[in-house]
XYZ file of C-alpha atoms in Angstrom:
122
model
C -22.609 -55.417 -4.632
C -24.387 -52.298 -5.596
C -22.598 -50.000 -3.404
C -18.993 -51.751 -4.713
C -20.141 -51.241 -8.598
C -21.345 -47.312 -7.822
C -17.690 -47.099 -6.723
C -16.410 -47.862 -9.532
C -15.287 -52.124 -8.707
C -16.011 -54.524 -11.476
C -17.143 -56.889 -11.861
C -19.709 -56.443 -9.231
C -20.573 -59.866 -8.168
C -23.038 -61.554 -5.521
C -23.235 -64.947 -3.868
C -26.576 -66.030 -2.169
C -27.852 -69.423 -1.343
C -31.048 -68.293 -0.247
C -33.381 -68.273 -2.884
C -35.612 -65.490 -1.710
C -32.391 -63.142 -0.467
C -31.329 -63.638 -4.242
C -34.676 -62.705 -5.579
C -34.582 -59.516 -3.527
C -30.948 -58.838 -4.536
C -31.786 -58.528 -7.707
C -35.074 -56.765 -7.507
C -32.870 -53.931 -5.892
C -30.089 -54.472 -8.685
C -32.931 -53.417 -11.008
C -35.059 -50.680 -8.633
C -31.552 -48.865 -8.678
C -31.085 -49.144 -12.351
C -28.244 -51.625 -12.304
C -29.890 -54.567 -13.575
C -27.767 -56.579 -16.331
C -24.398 -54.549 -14.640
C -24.572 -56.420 -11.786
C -24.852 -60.080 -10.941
C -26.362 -62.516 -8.266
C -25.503 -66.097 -8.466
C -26.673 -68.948 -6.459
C -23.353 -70.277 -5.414
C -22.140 -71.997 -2.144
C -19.640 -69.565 -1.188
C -17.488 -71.991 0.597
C -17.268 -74.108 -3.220
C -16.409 -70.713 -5.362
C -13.125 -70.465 -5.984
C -11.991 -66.876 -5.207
C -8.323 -66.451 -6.223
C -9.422 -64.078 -9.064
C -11.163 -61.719 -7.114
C -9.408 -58.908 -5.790
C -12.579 -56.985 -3.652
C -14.111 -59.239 -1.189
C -17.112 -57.612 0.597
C -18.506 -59.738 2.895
C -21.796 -59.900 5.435
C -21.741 -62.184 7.474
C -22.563 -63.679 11.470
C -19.513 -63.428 13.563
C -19.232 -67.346 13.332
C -18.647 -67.505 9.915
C -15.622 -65.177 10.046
C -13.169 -67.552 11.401
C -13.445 -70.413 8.536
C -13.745 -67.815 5.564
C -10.642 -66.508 7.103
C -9.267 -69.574 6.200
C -10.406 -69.871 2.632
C -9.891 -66.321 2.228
C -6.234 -66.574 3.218
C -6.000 -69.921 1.106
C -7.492 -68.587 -1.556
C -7.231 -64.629 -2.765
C -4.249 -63.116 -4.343
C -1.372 -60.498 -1.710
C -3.566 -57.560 -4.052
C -6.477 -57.939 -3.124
C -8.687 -56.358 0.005
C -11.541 -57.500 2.176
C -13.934 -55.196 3.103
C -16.162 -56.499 6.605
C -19.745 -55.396 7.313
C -21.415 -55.509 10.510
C -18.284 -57.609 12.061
C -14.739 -57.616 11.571
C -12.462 -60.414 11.200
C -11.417 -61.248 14.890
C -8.225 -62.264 14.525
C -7.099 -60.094 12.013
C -6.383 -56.585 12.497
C -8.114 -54.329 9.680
C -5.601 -51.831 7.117
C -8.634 -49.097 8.085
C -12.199 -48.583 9.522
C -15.144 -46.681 8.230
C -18.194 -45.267 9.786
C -19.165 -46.698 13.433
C -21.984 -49.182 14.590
C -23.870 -50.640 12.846
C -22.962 -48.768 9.871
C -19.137 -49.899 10.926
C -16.863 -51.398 7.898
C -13.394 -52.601 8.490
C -10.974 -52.856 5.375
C -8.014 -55.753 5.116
C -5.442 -55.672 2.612
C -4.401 -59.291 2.532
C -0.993 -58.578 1.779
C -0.395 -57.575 5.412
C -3.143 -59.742 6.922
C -0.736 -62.618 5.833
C 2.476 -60.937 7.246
C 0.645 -60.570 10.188
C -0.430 -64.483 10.561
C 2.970 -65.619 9.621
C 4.514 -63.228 12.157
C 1.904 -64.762 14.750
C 2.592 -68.461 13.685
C 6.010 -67.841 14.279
């Protein structure tokens, strides 16, 4: 969320269940200076409604990524991208890759992630 409002992305939102993870995400928010320009929420992802966002970041286990494929497709407008930490999206093949190991992002521009999934389906 930090890195994504340094680049310019707003607004720079966060979703966190855990209630210390969200405590520490917004200590950092305000170590770095970004405190009241960011925001952490304690949301259930998989009950937020994402069809306005058009920058997903996400990090998350490897098991997650199949069903938030799902919502994501279900849910987020052609414009808008999802960026993957850690782990890509396994069945989707990324728009463009950044960095390598751990450090590894891959980008998806949903827009061709569906033309992709409809091309598979059919």
């Amino acid at each position: 969320v930090l890195e994504a409002y340094k680049q310019g992305l707003r607004p720079a939102l966060g979703y966190e269940l855990n209630p210390w993870l969200l405590c520490l995400a917004n200590y950092r928010a305000w170590k770095a200076g970004y405190h009241g320009k960011v925001s952490f929420l304690k949301k259930d992802l998989w009950k937020v409604n994402l069809s306005d966002c058009h920058n997903v970041i996400v990090f998350l286990a490897p098991s997650v990524k199949p069903p938030l494929a799902t919502k994501l497709l279900a849910e987020l407008p052609d414009d808008a991208r999802v960026v993957a930490g850690r782990f890509p999206f396994p069945s989707w093949t990324p728009s463009s890759t950044l960095g390598q190991g751990l450090e590894q992002v891959w980008a998806y521009d949903m827009k061709e992630v569906r033309q992709e999934v409809q091309g598979s389906a059919q």
